[in-house]
Amino acid sequence: MKNLNYPGLPRILVIDDEDGIREGLRTLLQSEGVSVETAKSAEDGIQRVKQKNFDVIILDINLPGADGLSILSSLRTNSSPADVVVLTGYGTVANTVEAMRKGATDVIEKPFTHDRMLAVIRRCLETRQLKNELTWLHDRVRELTATELIGLSPSIREVQTLIDQVAHAPDTTVLVTGQSGTGKELVARCVHEHSNRRHGPFVAINCAALNENLLEAELFGYEAGSFTGANKEGKQGLFAMAAGGTLFLDEIGEMEKTLQAKLLRVLQERTFRRVGGVQDIAADVRIIASTNRDLRSEVDGGRFREDLFYRLNVMTIEVPPLAERQQDIPLLAHYFLDQFGRQMGKSLTGFTEESTETLCEYRWPGNIRELKNAIEHASIVCPGGMIDECHLPKFSGGAVDGSDAIARNVIVLEGADCSIRNLESQLVGRVLEMTKWNISRAASMLGINRTTLYNKIRLYNLGSRPSRAQVSV
Ligand SMILES: Nc1ncnc2c1ncn2[C@@H]1O[C@H](COP(=O)(O)OP(=O)(O)OP(=O)(O)O)[C@@H](O)[C@H]1O
Ligand SMILES: [Mg+2]
């Protein structure tokens, strides 16, 4: 239909026993670029709906042998039911009410004009399109705010246990520590989602993003005219906005000491004041703070208030770096691949052995965020099917055991054999060792293809790769 950005051809079924109406609608709708099927009877109509999904069904109320209304609900039993437009005789108000009650989207009286019919169909399709978009958006929001902490390693299970425990103490302050990208914010969201504050808001603020004054105004709000540039009506702060929920103070280690004192007061008194205000306002929030700094040494260095540190440190959840829970890498990789595959509408079925090996051997200095980005990259580059090594981005952080740091340029020639052959044999052997016999990576480092590498392994009798059990990870 013109100016309708419908995904694919809209499919319409016309159920009417009058040949003239069926064929007239077929011609009209087909000329609008719609796919049309027709059925002469109720049974024929039901049969077609069982075989195929339609967007709109135009249903005559007077069908031979069956009243159109009696089959209306059986036409709408699938997971994405069609919109049903009922055709009635003139002036049958009771039918109209009954049809709408049974789930019809609209009712058109016979005889009808083409314009009327097209306007109704267009409205049905527009509404369906909006609903589809809304469902898609809801799914995206759910994905983006997913609070699923993936991982089976003992260290992440420990984190999951702590989350469950602290969730049951809905006012206790929590400190989440860990390297960048390990999932600190996700842990904070999980605590919120598992607690009985989950029906309240989860409000996050990055303490490093604002200067001291702005951060104070943002957190506590301010009274009208309390400082130059302040909004005339004053402003509600995040403590007030998060009431009943959780306030997540990200990068707390970056907060200035004067503001640290004010935060300490809120944690002790459970009340706060707006900037320029004199009234104490109850702070009904759970504070979760996070940092990738070592707060203890920040205290020792005089950069973080000791009293605030103890206030925050009531319950600490330390999120382990990804390199310390390698067994979670394939699980996380599949989880992200599934997410990106769905987002991009691609069928991405998994990872080849080589790409799995590369993912497991890499050190992941950027932790899960880096892994997630790598999988997003691979999902874009891969046309479909399995993710292979060539789809992964180039990594720069080194292998887990630090073997990249081994002086890779030094080759000691044993004995008096200074032949190029000996040199090459040692170089190939060294690179295979460095890559833990990852043939693709070794070939790429040596600047040759995999077949040539296999030939050289045979030629120099370099043996075969060690078994997985011998590879130290
Ligand atoms: N265990 C996990 N399961 C699934 N997704 C995870 C997991 N851990 C982290 N992620 C995802 O990885 C990304 C980074 O996580 P998050 O933002 O929570 O890290 P962070 O520690 O707060 O990072 P930074 O220190 O840089 O702020 C997010 O998209 C998050 O959803
Ligand atoms: Mg974060």
Short mmCIF file of C-alpha atoms and ligand atoms in Angstrom, two decimals:
data_model
loop_
_atom_site.label_atom_id
_atom_site.label_comp_id
_atom_site.label_asym_id
_atom_site.label_seq_id
_atom_site.Cartn_x
_atom_site.Cartn_y
_atom_site.Cartn_z
CA MET A 1 0.00 0.00 0.00
CA LYS A 2 1.29 3.42 -0.87
CA ASN A 3 3.39 5.20 1.75
CA LEU A 4 3.11 2.22 4.04
CA ASN A 5 6.47 0.94 5.15
CA TYR A 6 5.16 -2.54 5.96
CA PRO A 7 7.78 -5.26 6.45
CA GLY A 8 7.12 -7.63 3.52
CA LEU A 9 3.89 -7.86 1.52
CA PRO A 10 0.77 -7.51 3.65
CA ARG A 11 -1.30 -10.73 3.42
CA ILE A 12 -5.07 -10.48 3.30
CA LEU A 13 -7.70 -13.22 3.24
CA VAL A 14 -11.20 -12.50 1.94
CA ILE A 15 -13.92 -14.90 3.17
CA ASP A 16 -17.14 -14.23 1.27
CA ASP A 17 -19.51 -16.47 -0.67
CA GLU A 18 -20.37 -13.77 -3.23
CA ASP A 19 -18.09 -14.16 -6.24
CA GLY A 20 -18.47 -10.48 -7.16
CA ILE A 21 -17.23 -9.26 -3.76
CA ARG A 22 -14.37 -11.77 -3.57
CA GLU A 23 -13.03 -11.01 -7.00
CA GLY A 24 -13.70 -7.24 -6.70
CA LEU A 25 -11.68 -7.11 -3.46
CA ARG A 26 -8.93 -9.23 -4.96
CA THR A 27 -8.52 -6.80 -7.88
CA LEU A 28 -8.74 -3.73 -5.63
CA LEU A 29 -6.25 -4.96 -3.04
CA GLN A 30 -3.82 -6.47 -5.50
CA SER A 31 -3.63 -3.14 -7.29
CA GLU A 32 -2.49 -1.73 -3.91
CA GLY A 33 0.40 -4.19 -3.78
CA VAL A 34 -1.17 -6.55 -1.27
CA SER A 35 -1.07 -10.36 -1.43
CA VAL A 36 -4.67 -11.61 -1.52
CA GLU A 37 -6.21 -15.05 -1.01
CA THR A 38 -9.91 -15.82 -1.05
CA ALA A 39 -12.22 -18.41 0.51
CA LYS A 40 -15.87 -19.15 -0.39
CA SER A 41 -16.98 -20.72 2.85
CA ALA A 42 -16.32 -20.75 6.60
CA GLU A 43 -14.56 -24.15 6.47
CA ASP A 44 -12.36 -23.07 3.58
CA GLY A 45 -11.46 -19.90 5.50
CA ILE A 46 -10.57 -21.77 8.70
CA GLN A 47 -8.49 -24.22 6.69
CA ARG A 48 -6.44 -21.43 5.10
CA VAL A 49 -5.79 -19.72 8.42
CA LYS A 50 -4.45 -23.01 9.75
CA GLN A 51 -1.97 -23.19 6.87
CA LYS A 52 -0.80 -19.60 6.76
CA ASN A 53 -0.60 -16.39 8.79
CA PHE A 54 -2.57 -13.43 7.52
CA ASP A 55 -2.38 -9.78 8.55
CA VAL A 56 -6.02 -8.95 7.84
CA ILE A 57 -9.08 -11.14 7.24
CA ILE A 58 -12.15 -9.65 5.60
CA LEU A 59 -15.03 -11.77 6.84
CA ASP A 60 -18.58 -11.78 5.51
CA ILE A 61 -21.12 -12.22 8.27
CA ASN A 62 -23.59 -14.16 6.09
CA LEU A 63 -21.89 -17.31 4.96
CA PRO A 64 -23.73 -20.39 3.74
CA GLY A 65 -24.01 -22.98 6.48
CA ALA A 66 -22.25 -20.87 9.13
CA ASP A 67 -22.63 -17.47 10.63
CA GLY A 68 -19.41 -15.48 10.05
CA LEU A 69 -19.43 -14.29 13.66
CA SER A 70 -19.43 -17.84 15.00
CA ILE A 71 -16.08 -18.54 13.35
CA LEU A 72 -14.49 -15.19 14.22
CA SER A 73 -12.70 -16.39 17.33
CA SER A 74 -11.42 -19.56 15.66
CA LEU A 75 -9.80 -17.35 13.00
CA ARG A 76 -7.78 -15.60 15.69
CA THR A 77 -6.21 -18.44 17.66
CA ASN A 78 -2.61 -18.31 16.40
CA SER A 79 0.20 -16.46 18.18
CA SER A 80 -0.04 -13.35 16.00
CA PRO A 81 -3.75 -13.25 15.13
CA ALA A 82 -4.97 -11.37 12.08
CA ASP A 83 -7.11 -8.25 12.31
CA VAL A 84 -10.62 -9.21 11.27
CA VAL A 85 -12.78 -6.74 9.35
CA VAL A 86 -16.40 -7.90 9.32
CA LEU A 87 -18.74 -7.20 6.39
CA THR A 88 -22.40 -6.81 7.46
CA GLY A 89 -25.67 -5.93 5.83
CA TYR A 90 -27.03 -2.38 6.15
CA GLY A 91 -28.20 -1.16 9.57
CA THR A 92 -27.40 -4.21 11.68
CA VAL A 93 -26.14 -2.47 14.80
CA ALA A 94 -26.49 -5.56 16.98
CA ASN A 95 -24.12 -7.43 14.66
CA THR A 96 -21.60 -4.63 14.85
CA VAL A 97 -21.54 -4.70 18.65
CA GLU A 98 -21.31 -8.50 18.69
CA ALA A 99 -18.49 -8.50 16.11
CA MET A 100 -16.42 -6.00 18.08
CA ARG A 101 -17.04 -7.96 21.26
CA LYS A 102 -15.70 -11.09 19.59
CA GLY A 103 -12.49 -9.33 18.59
CA ALA A 104 -13.18 -7.76 15.19
CA THR A 105 -11.05 -4.69 14.50
CA ASP A 106 -13.69 -2.94 12.41
CA VAL A 107 -17.05 -3.46 10.73
CA ILE A 108 -17.95 -2.34 7.20
CA GLU A 109 -21.53 -2.18 5.96
CA LYS A 110 -22.37 -3.47 2.53
CA PRO A 111 -22.45 -1.91 0.03
CA PHE A 112 -19.11 -0.18 0.65
CA THR A 113 -16.97 2.15 -1.38
CA HIS A 114 -13.38 1.31 -2.36
CA ASP A 115 -12.14 4.31 -0.40
CA ARG A 116 -13.85 3.13 2.78
CA MET A 117 -12.42 -0.39 2.39
CA LEU A 118 -8.90 0.89 1.68
CA ALA A 119 -9.01 3.33 4.62
CA VAL A 120 -9.98 0.54 7.03
CA ILE A 121 -7.33 -1.86 5.72
CA ARG A 122 -4.68 0.84 5.85
CA ARG A 123 -5.54 1.64 9.46
CA CYS A 124 -5.31 -2.06 10.40
CA LEU A 125 -1.89 -2.41 8.75
CA GLU A 126 -0.57 0.82 10.27
CA THR A 127 -1.62 -0.29 13.75
CA ARG A 128 -0.07 -3.73 13.23
CA GLN A 129 3.15 -2.14 12.09
CA LEU A 130 3.24 0.10 15.17
CA LYS A 131 2.59 -2.90 17.41
CA ASN A 132 5.43 -4.82 15.74
CA GLU A 133 7.78 -1.91 16.21
CA LEU A 134 6.75 -1.59 19.83
CA THR A 135 7.37 -5.30 20.45
CA TRP A 136 10.77 -4.99 18.81
CA LEU A 137 11.61 -1.95 20.95
CA HIS A 138 10.47 -3.73 24.11
CA ASP A 139 12.71 -6.67 23.23
CA ARG A 140 15.65 -4.34 22.60
CA VAL A 141 15.13 -2.52 25.91
CA ARG A 142 14.90 -5.87 27.69
CA GLU A 143 18.13 -6.95 26.02
CA LEU A 144 19.91 -3.70 26.78
CA THR A 145 18.89 -3.73 30.42
CA ALA A 146 19.23 -7.49 30.74
CA THR A 147 20.14 -8.48 34.24
CA GLU A 148 21.34 -11.93 33.46
CA LEU A 149 24.74 -12.57 34.95
CA ILE A 150 26.15 -15.28 32.72
CA GLY A 151 28.83 -17.59 34.08
CA LEU A 152 29.37 -20.98 35.69
CA SER A 153 32.89 -20.55 37.04
CA PRO A 154 33.28 -20.84 40.83
CA SER A 155 34.23 -17.16 41.13
CA ILE A 156 31.13 -15.90 39.32
CA ARG A 157 28.94 -18.31 41.28
CA GLU A 158 30.30 -16.72 44.40
CA VAL A 159 29.26 -13.33 43.04
CA GLN A 160 25.78 -14.72 42.30
CA THR A 161 25.48 -16.00 45.87
CA LEU A 162 26.50 -12.62 47.30
CA ILE A 163 23.96 -10.88 45.06
CA ASP A 164 21.18 -13.13 46.37
CA GLN A 165 22.25 -12.60 49.96
CA VAL A 166 22.54 -8.82 49.81
CA ALA A 167 19.32 -8.54 47.77
CA HIS A 168 17.47 -9.63 50.91
CA ALA A 169 18.85 -6.67 52.86
CA PRO A 170 17.27 -3.90 50.77
CA ASP A 171 18.79 -0.95 52.65
CA THR A 172 22.36 -2.21 52.98
CA THR A 173 24.96 -0.25 51.07
CA VAL A 174 26.97 -2.33 48.61
CA LEU A 175 30.40 -1.68 47.16
CA VAL A 176 31.14 -3.37 43.82
CA THR A 177 34.79 -3.52 42.85
CA GLY A 178 36.60 -4.95 39.85
CA GLN A 179 38.55 -4.07 36.75
CA SER A 180 36.99 -2.08 33.95
CA GLY A 181 34.42 -4.01 31.91
CA THR A 182 34.06 -6.91 34.35
CA GLY A 183 30.33 -6.29 34.84
CA LYS A 184 30.15 -4.07 37.93
CA GLU A 185 27.12 -2.16 36.73
CA LEU A 186 25.42 -5.41 35.74
CA VAL A 187 26.03 -6.75 39.25
CA ALA A 188 24.48 -3.57 40.69
CA ARG A 189 21.42 -4.01 38.45
CA CYS A 190 21.14 -7.66 39.52
CA VAL A 191 21.17 -6.65 43.20
CA HIS A 192 18.38 -4.16 42.46
CA GLU A 193 16.35 -6.64 40.39
CA HIS A 194 16.59 -9.37 43.02
CA SER A 195 15.61 -7.09 45.90
CA ASN A 196 12.16 -5.90 46.85
CA ARG A 197 13.19 -2.47 45.59
CA ARG A 198 12.92 -3.83 42.03
CA HIS A 199 9.57 -2.10 41.47
CA GLY A 200 11.27 1.22 42.22
CA PRO A 201 13.71 2.97 39.88
CA PHE A 202 17.36 2.06 39.28
CA VAL A 203 19.16 5.37 38.85
CA ALA A 204 22.83 5.42 37.81
CA ILE A 205 25.30 8.28 37.81
CA ASN A 206 28.95 8.34 36.88
CA CYS A 207 30.76 10.36 39.55
CA ALA A 208 33.71 10.96 37.21
CA ALA A 209 31.56 12.64 34.57
CA LEU A 210 30.69 15.85 36.46
CA ASN A 211 32.65 18.41 38.45
CA GLU A 212 32.03 18.64 42.18
CA ASN A 213 29.35 21.36 42.13
CA LEU A 214 27.38 19.86 39.30
CA LEU A 215 27.55 16.42 40.83
CA GLU A 216 26.28 17.77 44.15
CA ALA A 217 23.36 19.55 42.44
CA GLU A 218 22.64 16.44 40.40
CA LEU A 219 22.63 14.16 43.44
CA PHE A 220 20.76 16.29 45.94
CA GLY A 221 18.84 18.69 43.71
CA TYR A 222 18.70 22.41 44.41
CA GLU A 223 16.35 25.19 45.48
CA ALA A 224 15.32 27.96 43.09
CA GLY A 225 18.09 30.55 42.65
CA SER A 226 20.51 28.71 44.93
CA PHE A 227 23.41 29.40 42.57
CA THR A 228 24.11 31.32 39.37
CA GLY A 229 22.66 29.45 36.46
CA ALA A 230 20.30 27.43 38.67
CA ASN A 231 16.94 26.65 37.17
CA LYS A 232 14.20 29.09 38.33
CA GLU A 233 11.98 26.36 39.70
CA GLY A 234 14.77 24.48 41.42
CA LYS A 235 15.42 20.85 40.60
CA GLN A 236 14.83 17.44 42.02
CA GLY A 237 18.00 15.44 42.56
CA LEU A 238 18.79 11.79 41.93
CA PHE A 239 18.32 10.87 45.59
CA ALA A 240 14.71 12.01 45.28
CA MET A 241 14.27 10.42 41.84
CA ALA A 242 15.56 7.08 43.05
CA ALA A 243 13.14 7.01 46.02
CA GLY A 244 11.92 3.47 46.63
CA GLY A 245 14.68 2.11 44.39
CA THR A 246 18.45 2.01 44.04
CA LEU A 247 21.01 4.74 43.41
CA PHE A 248 24.13 3.48 41.65
CA LEU A 249 27.18 5.69 42.18
CA ASP A 250 29.61 4.60 39.48
CA GLU A 251 33.31 5.40 39.84
CA ILE A 252 32.92 6.56 43.43
CA GLY A 253 36.72 6.71 43.75
CA GLU A 254 36.66 9.85 41.58
CA MET A 255 34.40 11.81 43.95
CA GLU A 256 35.92 14.94 45.57
CA LYS A 257 36.51 14.72 49.32
CA THR A 258 34.10 17.54 50.25
CA LEU A 259 31.30 15.75 48.45
CA GLN A 260 32.39 12.47 50.05
CA ALA A 261 31.62 14.12 53.41
CA LYS A 262 28.12 15.04 52.25
CA LEU A 263 27.50 11.53 50.99
CA LEU A 264 28.67 10.12 54.29
CA ARG A 265 26.10 12.28 56.05
CA VAL A 266 23.31 10.83 53.87
CA LEU A 267 24.46 7.30 54.61
CA GLN A 268 24.51 8.00 58.34
CA GLU A 269 21.40 10.13 58.71
CA ARG A 270 19.39 8.66 55.85
CA THR A 271 18.34 12.21 54.98
CA PHE A 272 19.67 14.84 52.61
CA ARG A 273 19.20 18.52 51.80
CA ARG A 274 18.87 20.17 48.45
CA VAL A 275 21.62 22.64 47.56
CA GLY A 276 20.46 25.94 49.13
CA GLY A 277 17.74 24.12 51.06
CA VAL A 278 17.15 23.94 54.82
CA GLN A 279 14.76 21.04 54.97
CA ASP A 280 15.88 17.47 55.61
CA ILE A 281 14.39 15.05 53.11
CA ALA A 282 14.26 11.32 53.80
CA ALA A 283 16.50 9.30 51.51
CA ASP A 284 14.64 6.08 50.78
CA VAL A 285 17.28 4.55 48.53
CA ARG A 286 19.78 1.74 48.58
CA ILE A 287 23.22 3.00 47.57
CA ILE A 288 25.39 0.78 45.44
CA ALA A 289 28.81 2.27 44.75
CA SER A 290 31.36 0.95 42.32
CA THR A 291 35.00 1.53 41.57
CA ASN A 292 37.86 -0.01 39.65
CA ARG A 293 40.34 1.60 42.04
CA ASP A 294 41.68 -0.04 45.16
CA LEU A 295 39.79 2.09 47.69
CA ARG A 296 41.92 0.86 50.58
CA SER A 297 45.05 2.30 49.02
CA GLU A 298 43.12 5.46 48.07
CA VAL A 299 42.39 5.81 51.79
CA ASP A 300 46.03 5.18 52.64
CA GLY A 301 47.04 7.79 50.08
CA GLY A 302 44.68 10.32 51.68
CA ARG A 303 42.46 10.59 48.58
CA PHE A 304 39.40 8.83 49.99
CA ARG A 305 37.76 9.41 53.37
CA GLU A 306 38.33 6.49 55.68
CA ASP A 307 34.93 6.88 57.40
CA LEU A 308 33.13 6.79 54.06
CA PHE A 309 35.19 3.78 53.01
CA TYR A 310 33.98 1.85 56.07
CA ARG A 311 30.40 2.97 55.44
CA LEU A 312 30.56 1.71 51.87
CA ASN A 313 32.49 -1.40 52.69
CA VAL A 314 29.67 -3.06 54.66
CA MET A 315 29.16 -5.53 51.85
CA THR A 316 31.70 -5.73 49.05
CA ILE A 317 31.25 -7.72 45.87
CA GLU A 318 34.46 -8.22 43.97
CA VAL A 319 33.85 -9.01 40.31
CA PRO A 320 36.67 -11.22 38.98
CA PRO A 321 38.51 -10.36 35.77
CA LEU A 322 37.62 -12.49 32.75
CA ALA A 323 41.14 -13.91 32.50
CA GLU A 324 40.54 -15.57 35.87
CA ARG A 325 37.39 -17.31 34.73
CA GLN A 326 38.32 -18.59 31.32
CA GLN A 327 35.76 -21.36 31.45
CA ASP A 328 33.05 -18.71 31.11
CA ILE A 329 34.44 -17.38 27.82
CA PRO A 330 32.67 -19.84 25.44
CA LEU A 331 29.44 -19.44 27.40
CA LEU A 332 29.56 -15.65 27.23
CA ALA A 333 30.63 -15.71 23.58
CA HIS A 334 27.59 -17.84 22.66
CA TYR A 335 25.31 -15.65 24.76
CA PHE A 336 26.46 -12.48 22.98
CA LEU A 337 26.43 -14.19 19.56
CA ASP A 338 22.83 -15.17 20.12
CA GLN A 339 21.96 -11.57 21.12
CA PHE A 340 23.69 -9.97 18.14
CA GLY A 341 22.37 -12.61 15.72
CA ARG A 342 18.82 -11.76 16.76
CA GLN A 343 19.46 -8.00 16.65
CA MET A 344 20.98 -8.21 13.18
CA GLY A 345 18.49 -10.77 11.91
CA LYS A 346 21.32 -13.19 11.04
CA SER A 347 21.56 -16.90 11.58
CA LEU A 348 24.87 -17.20 13.45
CA THR A 349 25.23 -20.79 14.53
CA GLY A 350 28.36 -20.87 16.68
CA PHE A 351 32.15 -20.77 16.67
CA THR A 352 34.68 -22.94 14.83
CA GLU A 353 37.24 -24.80 16.92
CA GLU A 354 39.95 -22.33 15.90
CA SER A 355 37.96 -19.24 16.82
CA THR A 356 36.94 -20.77 20.16
CA GLU A 357 40.58 -21.46 20.87
CA THR A 358 41.60 -17.92 20.00
CA LEU A 359 38.88 -16.50 22.24
CA CYS A 360 39.89 -18.76 25.13
CA GLU A 361 43.59 -18.02 24.83
CA TYR A 362 43.34 -14.25 24.73
CA ARG A 363 43.93 -12.30 27.93
CA TRP A 364 40.93 -9.90 27.63
CA PRO A 365 42.38 -6.82 29.33
CA GLY A 366 39.06 -5.03 28.64
CA ASN A 367 37.21 -7.99 30.21
CA ILE A 368 33.62 -8.79 29.25
CA ARG A 369 33.03 -5.48 27.51
CA GLU A 370 35.95 -6.26 25.17
CA LEU A 371 34.64 -9.78 24.57
CA LYS A 372 31.18 -8.42 23.83
CA ASN A 373 32.63 -5.90 21.37
CA ALA A 374 34.67 -8.64 19.69
CA ILE A 375 31.55 -10.77 19.23
CA GLU A 376 29.63 -7.78 17.87
CA HIS A 377 32.46 -7.21 15.39
CA ALA A 378 32.40 -10.89 14.36
CA SER A 379 28.60 -10.84 14.04
CA ILE A 380 28.80 -7.89 11.65
CA VAL A 381 31.62 -9.32 9.54
CA CYS A 382 30.33 -12.92 9.38
CA PRO A 383 27.69 -13.33 6.65
CA GLY A 384 26.04 -16.21 8.56
CA GLY A 385 26.83 -19.68 9.90
CA MET A 386 29.89 -20.25 12.08
CA ILE A 387 32.21 -17.53 13.38
CA ASP A 388 35.72 -18.32 12.19
CA GLU A 389 39.01 -16.72 13.17
CA CYS A 390 38.94 -14.36 10.21
CA HIS A 391 35.74 -12.78 11.59
CA LEU A 392 37.34 -11.88 14.92
CA PRO A 393 39.03 -8.50 15.41
CA LYS A 394 42.82 -8.33 15.75
CA PHE A 395 43.69 -8.72 19.41
CA SER A 396 46.55 -6.86 21.01
CA GLY A 397 46.50 -7.88 24.65
CA GLY A 398 48.50 -11.11 24.50
CA ALA A 399 47.85 -14.69 25.44
CA VAL A 400 46.77 -15.64 28.91
CA ASP A 401 50.04 -17.18 29.97
CA GLY A 402 51.96 -14.13 28.80
CA SER A 403 53.79 -16.18 26.17
CA ASP A 404 53.65 -13.24 23.82
CA ALA A 405 56.01 -11.55 26.18
CA ILE A 406 58.62 -14.27 25.67
CA ALA A 407 61.40 -12.77 23.62
CA ARG A 408 59.91 -13.87 20.35
CA ASN A 409 62.70 -12.32 18.34
CA VAL A 410 65.42 -14.42 19.90
CA ILE A 411 66.19 -17.75 18.31
CA VAL A 412 69.21 -19.62 19.54
CA LEU A 413 70.77 -21.75 16.86
CA GLU A 414 71.86 -24.94 18.47
CA GLY A 415 75.00 -26.57 17.15
CA ALA A 416 76.89 -25.36 14.17
CA ASP A 417 73.97 -25.63 11.76
CA CYS A 418 73.44 -22.10 10.49
CA SER A 419 71.35 -23.13 7.51
CA ILE A 420 68.19 -21.24 6.59
CA ARG A 421 66.43 -24.57 6.89
CA ASN A 422 67.43 -24.91 10.54
CA LEU A 423 66.50 -21.31 11.23
CA GLU A 424 63.09 -21.78 9.62
CA SER A 425 62.44 -25.01 11.46
CA GLN A 426 63.17 -23.34 14.78
CA LEU A 427 61.11 -20.28 13.94
CA VAL A 428 58.08 -22.40 12.97
CA GLY A 429 58.49 -24.49 16.12
CA ARG A 430 58.71 -21.36 18.28
CA VAL A 431 55.63 -19.75 16.78
CA LEU A 432 53.64 -22.98 17.18
CA GLU A 433 54.66 -23.03 20.80
CA MET A 434 53.74 -19.39 21.28
CA THR A 435 50.30 -19.90 19.76
CA LYS A 436 49.81 -23.22 21.56
CA TRP A 437 49.53 -24.88 18.18
CA ASN A 438 46.74 -22.66 17.00
CA ILE A 439 47.40 -23.29 13.32
CA SER A 440 45.54 -20.26 11.99
CA ARG A 441 47.23 -17.84 14.36
CA ALA A 442 50.65 -19.37 13.80
CA ALA A 443 50.18 -19.23 10.01
CA SER A 444 49.12 -15.62 10.20
CA MET A 445 52.10 -14.69 12.40
CA LEU A 446 54.47 -16.44 10.01
CA GLY A 447 52.84 -14.78 7.02
CA ILE A 448 52.06 -18.08 5.27
CA ASN A 449 48.83 -19.98 4.69
CA ARG A 450 47.70 -22.95 6.75
CA THR A 451 48.54 -25.55 4.08
CA THR A 452 52.11 -24.26 3.80
CA LEU A 453 52.38 -24.39 7.58
CA TYR A 454 51.18 -28.01 7.66
CA ASN A 455 53.76 -28.83 4.97
CA LYS A 456 56.52 -27.24 7.02
CA ILE A 457 55.44 -29.10 10.16
CA ARG A 458 55.73 -32.34 8.22
CA LEU A 459 58.98 -31.30 6.52
CA TYR A 460 60.71 -30.40 9.77
CA ASN A 461 59.08 -33.25 11.63
CA LEU A 462 57.80 -30.89 14.28
CA GLY A 463 55.38 -33.45 15.65
CA SER A 464 51.78 -32.74 16.44
CA ARG A 465 49.97 -30.32 18.69
CA PRO A 466 49.94 -31.17 22.37
CA SER A 467 46.66 -32.51 23.66
CA ARG A 468 44.27 -30.02 25.27
CA ALA A 469 45.15 -31.47 28.69
CA GLN A 470 48.80 -30.53 28.24
CA VAL A 471 48.04 -26.97 27.25
CA SER A 472 48.35 -24.82 30.30
CA VAL A 473 45.61 -22.25 30.52
N1 LIG B 1 28.44 -12.01 33.52
C1 LIG B 1 27.92 -11.31 32.50
N2 LIG B 1 26.97 -11.85 31.74
C2 LIG B 1 26.46 -11.17 30.69
N3 LIG B 1 26.85 -9.94 30.32
C3 LIG B 1 27.79 -9.35 31.04
C4 LIG B 1 28.37 -9.99 32.17
N4 LIG B 1 29.27 -9.17 32.72
C5 LIG B 1 29.26 -8.05 31.96
N5 LIG B 1 28.38 -8.14 30.95
C6 LIG B 1 28.12 -7.15 29.91
O1 LIG B 1 29.39 -6.55 29.61
C7 LIG B 1 29.26 -5.13 29.45
C8 LIG B 1 30.15 -4.41 30.46
O2 LIG B 1 29.61 -4.59 31.76
P1 LIG B 1 29.49 -3.38 32.82
O3 LIG B 1 29.15 -2.09 32.14
O4 LIG B 1 28.59 -3.84 33.89
O5 LIG B 1 31.01 -3.34 33.31
P2 LIG B 1 31.71 -2.37 34.35
O6 LIG B 1 32.53 -3.21 35.23
O7 LIG B 1 30.70 -1.48 34.97
O8 LIG B 1 32.67 -1.53 33.39
P3 LIG B 1 33.40 -0.10 33.67
O9 LIG B 1 34.35 -0.29 34.79
O10 LIG B 1 34.10 0.17 32.39
O11 LIG B 1 32.31 0.87 33.97
C9 LIG B 1 27.80 -4.81 29.61
O12 LIG B 1 27.20 -4.78 28.33
C10 LIG B 1 27.25 -5.99 30.42
O13 LIG B 1 25.89 -6.21 30.17
MG MG B 2 30.50 0.62 34.75
#
